[in-house]
Structures are given as structure tokens and as C-alpha cells.
mmCIF file of C-alpha atoms in Angstrom:
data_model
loop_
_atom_site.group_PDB
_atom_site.id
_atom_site.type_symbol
_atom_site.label_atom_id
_atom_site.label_comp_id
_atom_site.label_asym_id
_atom_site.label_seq_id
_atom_site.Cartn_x
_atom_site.Cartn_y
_atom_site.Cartn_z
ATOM 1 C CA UNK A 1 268.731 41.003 8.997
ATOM 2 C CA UNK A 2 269.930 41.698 5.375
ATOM 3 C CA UNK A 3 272.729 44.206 4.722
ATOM 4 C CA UNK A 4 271.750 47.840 4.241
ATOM 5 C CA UNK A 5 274.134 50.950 2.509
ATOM 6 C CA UNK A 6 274.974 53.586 5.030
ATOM 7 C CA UNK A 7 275.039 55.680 1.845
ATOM 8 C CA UNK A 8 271.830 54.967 0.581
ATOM 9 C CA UNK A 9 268.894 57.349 1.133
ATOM 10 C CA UNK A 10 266.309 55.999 3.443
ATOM 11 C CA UNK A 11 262.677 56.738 4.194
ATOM 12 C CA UNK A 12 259.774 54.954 4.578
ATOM 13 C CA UNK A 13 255.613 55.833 4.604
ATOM 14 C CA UNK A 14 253.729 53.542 7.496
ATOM 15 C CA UNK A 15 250.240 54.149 7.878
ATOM 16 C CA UNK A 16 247.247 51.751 8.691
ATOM 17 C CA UNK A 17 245.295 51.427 5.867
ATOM 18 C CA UNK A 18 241.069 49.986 5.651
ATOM 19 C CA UNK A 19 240.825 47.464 2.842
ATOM 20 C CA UNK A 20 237.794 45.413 1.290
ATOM 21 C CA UNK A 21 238.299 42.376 2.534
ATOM 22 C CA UNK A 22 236.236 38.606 2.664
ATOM 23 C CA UNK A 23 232.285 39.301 2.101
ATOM 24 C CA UNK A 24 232.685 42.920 1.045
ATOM 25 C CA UNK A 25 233.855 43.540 4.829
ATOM 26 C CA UNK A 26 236.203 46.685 5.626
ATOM 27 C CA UNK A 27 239.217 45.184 7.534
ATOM 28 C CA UNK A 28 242.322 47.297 9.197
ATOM 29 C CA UNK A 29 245.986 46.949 7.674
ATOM 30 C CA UNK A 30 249.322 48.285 8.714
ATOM 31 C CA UNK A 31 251.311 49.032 5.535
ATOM 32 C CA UNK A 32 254.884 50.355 5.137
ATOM 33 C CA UNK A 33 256.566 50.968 1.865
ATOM 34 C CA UNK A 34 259.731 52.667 1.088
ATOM 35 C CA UNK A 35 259.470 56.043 -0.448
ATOM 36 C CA UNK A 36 259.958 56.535 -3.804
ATOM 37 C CA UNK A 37 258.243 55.032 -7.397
ATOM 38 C CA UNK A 38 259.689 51.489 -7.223
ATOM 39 C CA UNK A 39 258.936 49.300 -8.441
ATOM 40 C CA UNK A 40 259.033 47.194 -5.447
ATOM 41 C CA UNK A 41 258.349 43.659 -4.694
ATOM 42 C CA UNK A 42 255.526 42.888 -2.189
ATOM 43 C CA UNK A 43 255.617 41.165 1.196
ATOM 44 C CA UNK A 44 251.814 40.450 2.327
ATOM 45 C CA UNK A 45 252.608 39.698 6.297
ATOM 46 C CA UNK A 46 250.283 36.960 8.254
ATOM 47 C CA UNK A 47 250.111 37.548 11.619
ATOM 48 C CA UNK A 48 250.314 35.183 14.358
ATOM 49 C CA UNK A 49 247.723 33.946 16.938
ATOM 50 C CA UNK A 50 248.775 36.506 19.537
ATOM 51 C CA UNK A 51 247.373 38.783 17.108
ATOM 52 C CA UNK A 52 247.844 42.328 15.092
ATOM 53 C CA UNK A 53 250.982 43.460 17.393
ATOM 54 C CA UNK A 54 253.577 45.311 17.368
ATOM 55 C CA UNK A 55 255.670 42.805 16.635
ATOM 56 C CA UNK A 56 253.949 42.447 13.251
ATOM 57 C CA UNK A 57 253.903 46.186 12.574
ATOM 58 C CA UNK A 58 257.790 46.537 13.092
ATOM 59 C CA UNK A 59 258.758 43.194 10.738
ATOM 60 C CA UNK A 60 256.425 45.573 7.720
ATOM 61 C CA UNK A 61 258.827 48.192 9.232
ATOM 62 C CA UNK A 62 261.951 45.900 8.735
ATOM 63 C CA UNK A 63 260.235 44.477 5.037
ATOM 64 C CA UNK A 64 260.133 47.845 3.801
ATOM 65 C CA UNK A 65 263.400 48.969 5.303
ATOM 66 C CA UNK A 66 264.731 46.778 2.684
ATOM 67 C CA UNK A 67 262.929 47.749 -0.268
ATOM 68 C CA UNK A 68 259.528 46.105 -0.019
ATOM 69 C CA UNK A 69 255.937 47.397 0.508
ATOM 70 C CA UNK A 70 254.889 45.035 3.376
ATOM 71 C CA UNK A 71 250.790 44.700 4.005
ATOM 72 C CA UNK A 72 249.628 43.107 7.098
ATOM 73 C CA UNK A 73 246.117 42.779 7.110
ATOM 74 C CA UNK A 74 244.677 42.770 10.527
ATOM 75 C CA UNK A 75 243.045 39.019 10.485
ATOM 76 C CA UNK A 76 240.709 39.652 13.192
ATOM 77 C CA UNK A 77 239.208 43.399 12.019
ATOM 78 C CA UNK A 78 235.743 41.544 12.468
ATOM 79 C CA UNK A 79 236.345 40.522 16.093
ATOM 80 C CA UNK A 80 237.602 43.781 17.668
ATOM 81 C CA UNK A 81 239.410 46.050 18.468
ATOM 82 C CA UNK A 82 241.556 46.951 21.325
ATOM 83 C CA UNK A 83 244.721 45.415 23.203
ATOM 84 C CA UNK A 84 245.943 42.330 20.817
ATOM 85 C CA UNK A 85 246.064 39.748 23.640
ATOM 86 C CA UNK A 86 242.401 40.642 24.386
ATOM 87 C CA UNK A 87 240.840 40.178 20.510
ATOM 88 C CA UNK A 88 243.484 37.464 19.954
ATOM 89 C CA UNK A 89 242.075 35.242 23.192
ATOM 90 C CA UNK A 90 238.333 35.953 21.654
ATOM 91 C CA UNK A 91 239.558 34.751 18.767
ATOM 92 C CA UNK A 92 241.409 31.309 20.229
ATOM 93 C CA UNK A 93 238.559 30.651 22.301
ATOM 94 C CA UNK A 94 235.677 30.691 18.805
ATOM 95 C CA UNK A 95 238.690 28.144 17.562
ATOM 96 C CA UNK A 96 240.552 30.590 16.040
ATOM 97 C CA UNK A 97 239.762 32.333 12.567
ATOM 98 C CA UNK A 98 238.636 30.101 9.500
ATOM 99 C CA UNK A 99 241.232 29.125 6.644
ATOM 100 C CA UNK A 100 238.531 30.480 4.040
ATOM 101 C CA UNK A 101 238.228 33.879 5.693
ATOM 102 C CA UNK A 102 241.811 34.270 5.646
ATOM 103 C CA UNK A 103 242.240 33.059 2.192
ATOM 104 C CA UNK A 104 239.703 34.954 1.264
ATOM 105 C CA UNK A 105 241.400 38.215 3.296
ATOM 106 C CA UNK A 106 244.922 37.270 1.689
ATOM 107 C CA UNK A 107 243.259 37.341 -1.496
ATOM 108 C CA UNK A 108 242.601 40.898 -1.329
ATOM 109 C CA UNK A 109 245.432 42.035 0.428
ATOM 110 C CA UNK A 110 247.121 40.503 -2.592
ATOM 111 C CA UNK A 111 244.910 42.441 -4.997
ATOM 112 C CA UNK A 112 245.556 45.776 -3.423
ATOM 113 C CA UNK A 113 249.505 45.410 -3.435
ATOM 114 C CA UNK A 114 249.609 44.424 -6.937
ATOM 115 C CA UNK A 115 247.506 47.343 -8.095
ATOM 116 C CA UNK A 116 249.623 50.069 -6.020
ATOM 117 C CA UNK A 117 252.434 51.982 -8.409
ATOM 118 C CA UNK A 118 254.759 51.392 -6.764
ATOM 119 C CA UNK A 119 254.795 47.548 -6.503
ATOM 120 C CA UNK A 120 256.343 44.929 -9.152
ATOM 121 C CA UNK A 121 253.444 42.878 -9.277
ATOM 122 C CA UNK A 122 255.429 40.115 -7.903
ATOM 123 C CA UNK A 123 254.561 39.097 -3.847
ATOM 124 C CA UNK A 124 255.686 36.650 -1.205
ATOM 125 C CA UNK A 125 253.625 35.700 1.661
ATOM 126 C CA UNK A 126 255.647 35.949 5.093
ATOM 127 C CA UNK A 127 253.968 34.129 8.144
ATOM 128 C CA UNK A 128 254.989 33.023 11.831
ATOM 129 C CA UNK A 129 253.424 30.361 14.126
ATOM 130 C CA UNK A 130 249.766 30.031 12.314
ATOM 131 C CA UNK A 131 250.888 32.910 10.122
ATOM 132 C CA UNK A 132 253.682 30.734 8.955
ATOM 133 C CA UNK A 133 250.756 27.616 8.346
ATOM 134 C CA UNK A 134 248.665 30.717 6.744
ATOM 135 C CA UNK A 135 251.174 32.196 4.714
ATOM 136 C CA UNK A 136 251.947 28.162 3.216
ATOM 137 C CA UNK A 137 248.024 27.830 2.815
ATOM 138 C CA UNK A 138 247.456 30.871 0.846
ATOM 139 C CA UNK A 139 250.397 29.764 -1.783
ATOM 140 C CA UNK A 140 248.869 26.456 -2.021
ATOM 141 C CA UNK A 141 245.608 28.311 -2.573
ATOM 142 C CA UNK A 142 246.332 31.787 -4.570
ATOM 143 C CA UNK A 143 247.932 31.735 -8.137
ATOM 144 C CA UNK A 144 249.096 35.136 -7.442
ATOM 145 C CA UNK A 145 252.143 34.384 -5.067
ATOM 146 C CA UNK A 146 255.290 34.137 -5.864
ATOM 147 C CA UNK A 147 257.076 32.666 -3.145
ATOM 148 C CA UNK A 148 256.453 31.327 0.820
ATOM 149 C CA UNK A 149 257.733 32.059 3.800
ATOM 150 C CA UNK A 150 257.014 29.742 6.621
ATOM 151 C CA UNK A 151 258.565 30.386 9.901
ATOM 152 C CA UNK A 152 257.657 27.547 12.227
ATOM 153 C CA UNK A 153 253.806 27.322 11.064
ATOM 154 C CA UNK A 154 251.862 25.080 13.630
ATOM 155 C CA UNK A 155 249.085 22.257 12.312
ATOM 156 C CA UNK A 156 250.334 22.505 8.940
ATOM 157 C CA UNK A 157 250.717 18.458 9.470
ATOM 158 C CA UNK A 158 247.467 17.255 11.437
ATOM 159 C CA UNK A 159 246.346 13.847 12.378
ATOM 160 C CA UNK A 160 242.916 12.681 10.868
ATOM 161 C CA UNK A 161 241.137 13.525 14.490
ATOM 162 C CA UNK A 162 242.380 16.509 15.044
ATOM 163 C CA UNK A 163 241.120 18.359 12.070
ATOM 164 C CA UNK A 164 238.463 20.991 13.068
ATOM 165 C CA UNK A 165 235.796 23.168 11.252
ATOM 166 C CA UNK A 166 237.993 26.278 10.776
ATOM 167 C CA UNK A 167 240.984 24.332 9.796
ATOM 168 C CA UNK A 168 239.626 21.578 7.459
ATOM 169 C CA UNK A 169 242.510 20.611 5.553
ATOM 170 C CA UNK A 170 245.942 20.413 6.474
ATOM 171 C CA UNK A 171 247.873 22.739 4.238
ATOM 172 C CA UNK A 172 250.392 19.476 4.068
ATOM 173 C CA UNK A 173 247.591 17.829 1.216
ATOM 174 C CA UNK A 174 247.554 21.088 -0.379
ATOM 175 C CA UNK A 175 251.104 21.561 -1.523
ATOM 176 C CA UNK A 176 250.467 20.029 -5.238
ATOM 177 C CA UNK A 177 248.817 23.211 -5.868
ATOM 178 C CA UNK A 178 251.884 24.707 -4.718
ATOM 179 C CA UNK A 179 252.961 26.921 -7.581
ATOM 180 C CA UNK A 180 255.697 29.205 -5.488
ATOM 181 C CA UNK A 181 259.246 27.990 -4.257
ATOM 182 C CA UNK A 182 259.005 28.051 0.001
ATOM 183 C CA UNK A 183 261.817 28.701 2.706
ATOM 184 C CA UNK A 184 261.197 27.213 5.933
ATOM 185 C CA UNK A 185 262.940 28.451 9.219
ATOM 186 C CA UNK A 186 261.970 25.490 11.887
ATOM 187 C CA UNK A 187 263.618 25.367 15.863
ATOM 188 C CA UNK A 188 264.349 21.865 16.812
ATOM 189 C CA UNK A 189 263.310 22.361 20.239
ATOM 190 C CA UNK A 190 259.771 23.474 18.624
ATOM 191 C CA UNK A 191 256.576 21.283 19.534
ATOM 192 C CA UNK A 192 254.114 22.571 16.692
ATOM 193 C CA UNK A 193 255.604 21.967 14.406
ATOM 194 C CA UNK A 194 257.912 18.858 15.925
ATOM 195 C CA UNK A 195 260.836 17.687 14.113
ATOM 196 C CA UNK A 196 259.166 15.057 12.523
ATOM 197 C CA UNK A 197 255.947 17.459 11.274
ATOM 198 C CA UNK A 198 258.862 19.405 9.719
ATOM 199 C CA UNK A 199 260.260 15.852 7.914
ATOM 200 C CA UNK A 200 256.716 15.418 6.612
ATOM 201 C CA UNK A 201 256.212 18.403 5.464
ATOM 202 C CA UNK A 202 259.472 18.315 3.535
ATOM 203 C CA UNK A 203 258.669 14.947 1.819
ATOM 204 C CA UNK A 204 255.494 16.228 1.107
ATOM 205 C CA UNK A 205 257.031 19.338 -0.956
ATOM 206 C CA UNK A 206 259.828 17.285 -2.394
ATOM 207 C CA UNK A 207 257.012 13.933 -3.652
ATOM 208 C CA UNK A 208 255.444 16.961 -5.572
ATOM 209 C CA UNK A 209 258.796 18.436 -7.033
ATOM 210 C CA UNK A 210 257.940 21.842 -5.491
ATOM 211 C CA UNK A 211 261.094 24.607 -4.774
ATOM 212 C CA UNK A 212 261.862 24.428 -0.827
ATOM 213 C CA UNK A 213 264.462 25.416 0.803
ATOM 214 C CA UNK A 214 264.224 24.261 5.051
ATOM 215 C CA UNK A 215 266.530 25.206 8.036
ATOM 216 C CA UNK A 216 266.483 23.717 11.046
ATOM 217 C CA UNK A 217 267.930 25.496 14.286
ATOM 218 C CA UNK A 218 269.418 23.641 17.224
ATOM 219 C CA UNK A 219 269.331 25.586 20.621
ATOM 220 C CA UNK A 220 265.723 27.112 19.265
ATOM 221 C CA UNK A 221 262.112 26.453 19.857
ATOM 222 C CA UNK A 222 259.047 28.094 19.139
ATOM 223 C CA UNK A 223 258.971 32.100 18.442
ATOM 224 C CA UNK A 224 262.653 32.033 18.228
ATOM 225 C CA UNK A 225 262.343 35.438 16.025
ATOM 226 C CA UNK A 226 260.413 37.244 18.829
ATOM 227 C CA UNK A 227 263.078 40.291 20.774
ATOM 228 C CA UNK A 228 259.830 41.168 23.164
ATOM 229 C CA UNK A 229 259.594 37.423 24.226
ATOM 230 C CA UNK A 230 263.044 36.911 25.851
ATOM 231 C CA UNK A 231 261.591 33.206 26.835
ATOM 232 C CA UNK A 232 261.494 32.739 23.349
ATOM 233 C CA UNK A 233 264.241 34.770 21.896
ATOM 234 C CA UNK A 234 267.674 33.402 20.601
ATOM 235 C CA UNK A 235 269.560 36.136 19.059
ATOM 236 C CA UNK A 236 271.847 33.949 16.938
ATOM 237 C CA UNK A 237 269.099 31.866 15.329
ATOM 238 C CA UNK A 238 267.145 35.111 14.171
ATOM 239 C CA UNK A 239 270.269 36.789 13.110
ATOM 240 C CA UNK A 240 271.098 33.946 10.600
ATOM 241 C CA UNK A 241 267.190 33.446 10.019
ATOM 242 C CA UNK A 242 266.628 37.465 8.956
ATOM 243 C CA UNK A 243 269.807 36.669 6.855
ATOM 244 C CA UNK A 244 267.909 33.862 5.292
ATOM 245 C CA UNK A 245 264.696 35.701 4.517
ATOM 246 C CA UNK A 246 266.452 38.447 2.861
ATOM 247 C CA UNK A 247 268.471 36.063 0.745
ATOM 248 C CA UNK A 248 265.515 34.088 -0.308
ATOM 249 C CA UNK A 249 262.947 36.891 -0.870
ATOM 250 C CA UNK A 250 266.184 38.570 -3.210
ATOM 251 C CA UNK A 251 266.270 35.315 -4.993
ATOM 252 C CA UNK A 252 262.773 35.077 -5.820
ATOM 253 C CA UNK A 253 260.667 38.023 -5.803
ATOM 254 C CA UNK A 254 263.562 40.317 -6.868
#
């Protein structure tokens, strides 16, 4: 985590919101902001596959904490509702949700923060697992963000046969239309995205002179970030990794 002043004043607003999302549909967000008129930079939050948790609501927590409104749009509004593991396995089991839907989703999530007061205008999209892959594909895709944060996205490198209807195109042929600079946090222990994905990835970003900044974590594997997963959890890693989101999102977005 960043550094915070004991002195400071501190207070936040978190409240799920309903936004217009893909197709004119109404879709649930959680959204946390710090009080006050800002202006603030924007964090737009893409969940992972195990859902709209409370993992994800207490990272917009820890966004806005530091001085950014943080929107996390719930991906899978038009699938359900109830306990996350129980949408979230509807959801893997259709083949998970389609890249245009949550394009299209991210696209108004992005509209909404930029309009708000209190916002900068300027937004980063933050992602773990497939919301690290999403939050890569929507800065390939949107010329509204301003920088990318990837934490161990999955299938972002894909071989020819494994591409499927919802996920057409790797994000990895997508990066010329990269217009934001990207951190990447990657465990070397990690199996989506292995070691070499990562390499690829990098080359990919670096053949197309795009900003990127990767780290690579012995000792860590998959969902390193994740307290509530002790399995996954290495406290270290994610202590140094907050540290590098802070730092990078402060360079970037302001």
C-alpha cells in the first residue's frame, strides 16, 4: 500500500451505484470516492472471474483511500444476482462473459467517471486474473484511458486453437492500439499467465514502443494480492506490489 498522512483528514462516500451499461442495459456498480470537490483521478476496477466480491469492493475502498474515485462495474449484472461464487460459476460455465460486452460496459463506466465533479478526467483501468487481461483489453480498445494496470491477467497470450467466441482476440495483437503506458505485477510461480506468456507479452509492448513497466515476483503465483485466499496470499509480494500501484498510478494519472 502507498503511504498515507496521519494528519490528513479522511473520509470516504461508498455506495453501489446502477449505471447504463452495453445495449442500454442497467448494470450494478460499487463506487467509492473520497469526500471532498477534487479533482480526483479515476480508477475504473475489473473484477475477476470469481466475480463482484468483496475483495473487489474493499481494493475501490483502498483506491479511494488514496485519493481516487474507484468504479467497479459489476460485469455480470445481466446474469444474477446473489452469492458471487454462484453468478460467477454461471458465468464460467456460458464461457465466461464476452470481450465486447465488457468493452462495451468499460466504456460507460468510463463515461460516467469522467462526467462526475469531482473527477480529473484522467482514468486508469485496474484489473486482476481476467480483470487484469480486461483491464489491458479495454486500453488497447478505449481512447479514453490513461494508463493500465495488469495484475497477472490470464489468456492475454493464446495459442491459435484455443481462441473461443467470447474471447476472439488475444489482447497480445491488440497492443498497437495501445495508447496508455501499462504496469504489470506477474508471480513466477503463476500458470496463466506463465513466465514465458509474460516474456511475450513484454516483447509485444516493447516491438510497438508502448510505456510498460513489468515486475516479476519469485516465491508468488497466481492471486498473490488476495488476504481472504491464504493459499494464495504472500504478504511481501503484495506489500511491494500495492507500493507499485500507487507509485505508478501517481506517475501517470496524477
Amino acid at each position: 500500500m502507498g503511504n498515507i498522512d496521519t494528519g490528513a483528514y479522511a473520509g470516504m462516500i461508498a455506495e453501489t451505484i446502477s449505471l447504463t451499461g452495453a445495449g442500454g442495459v442497467a448494470i450494478r456498480a460499487y463506487l467509492a470516492r473520497p469526500l471532498g470537490s477534487g479533482p480526483f483521478p479515476a480508477v475504473l476496477l475489473l473484477h475477476h472471474r470469481p466475480g463482484w466480491d468483496a475483495w473487489y469492493r474493499q481494493s475501490a475502498r483502498r483506491f479511494a483511500e488514496h485519493g481516487y474515485v474507484a468504479l467497479c462495474p459489476d460485469l455480470y449484472s445481466r446474469d444474477g444476482s446473489g452469492d458471487p461464487d454462484d453468478v460467477a460459476a454461471k458465468v464460467n460455465a456460458a464461457g465466461g462473459v464476452a470481450d465486447e460486452r465488457v468493452v462495451a460496459d468499460a466504456e460507460a463506466s468510463i463515461a460516467l467517471l469522467t462526467s462526475m465533479p469531482q473527477t480529473s478526467g484522467r482514468v486508469a483501468t485496474f484489473g486482476t486474473c481476467s480483470g487484469g487481461r480486461h483491464a489491458l483489453l479495454v486500453g488497447c480498445r478505449s481512447e479514453r484511458v490513461d494508463a493500465v494496470v495488469n495484475c497477472w491477467g490470464g489468456r492475454v497470450v493464446v495459442a491459435d486453437g484455443d481462441v473461443t467466441g467470447q474471447q476472439p482476440i488475444p489482447p497480445v495483437e491488440l497492443v498497437a492500439g495501445l495508447r496508455a503506458p501499462v504496469l504489470g505485477l506477474f508471480g513466477l510461480d503463476d500458470s496463466s499467465p506463465s513466465p514465458s506468456d509474460v516474456d511475450i507479452l513484454e516483447a509485444a509492448l516493447a516491438r510497438h514502443g508502448k510505456v510498460h513497466e513489468f515486475h516479476r515476483y519469485e516465491g508468488a503465483g497466481h492471486g498473490f494480492f488476495y488476504e481472504d485466499r491464504p493459499a494464495n496470499f504472500r504478504a511481501q509480494q503484495a506489500r511491494d506490489g500495492w507500493q507499485k500501484v500507487f507509485h505508478f498510478l501517481a506517475r501517470t494519472i496524477g
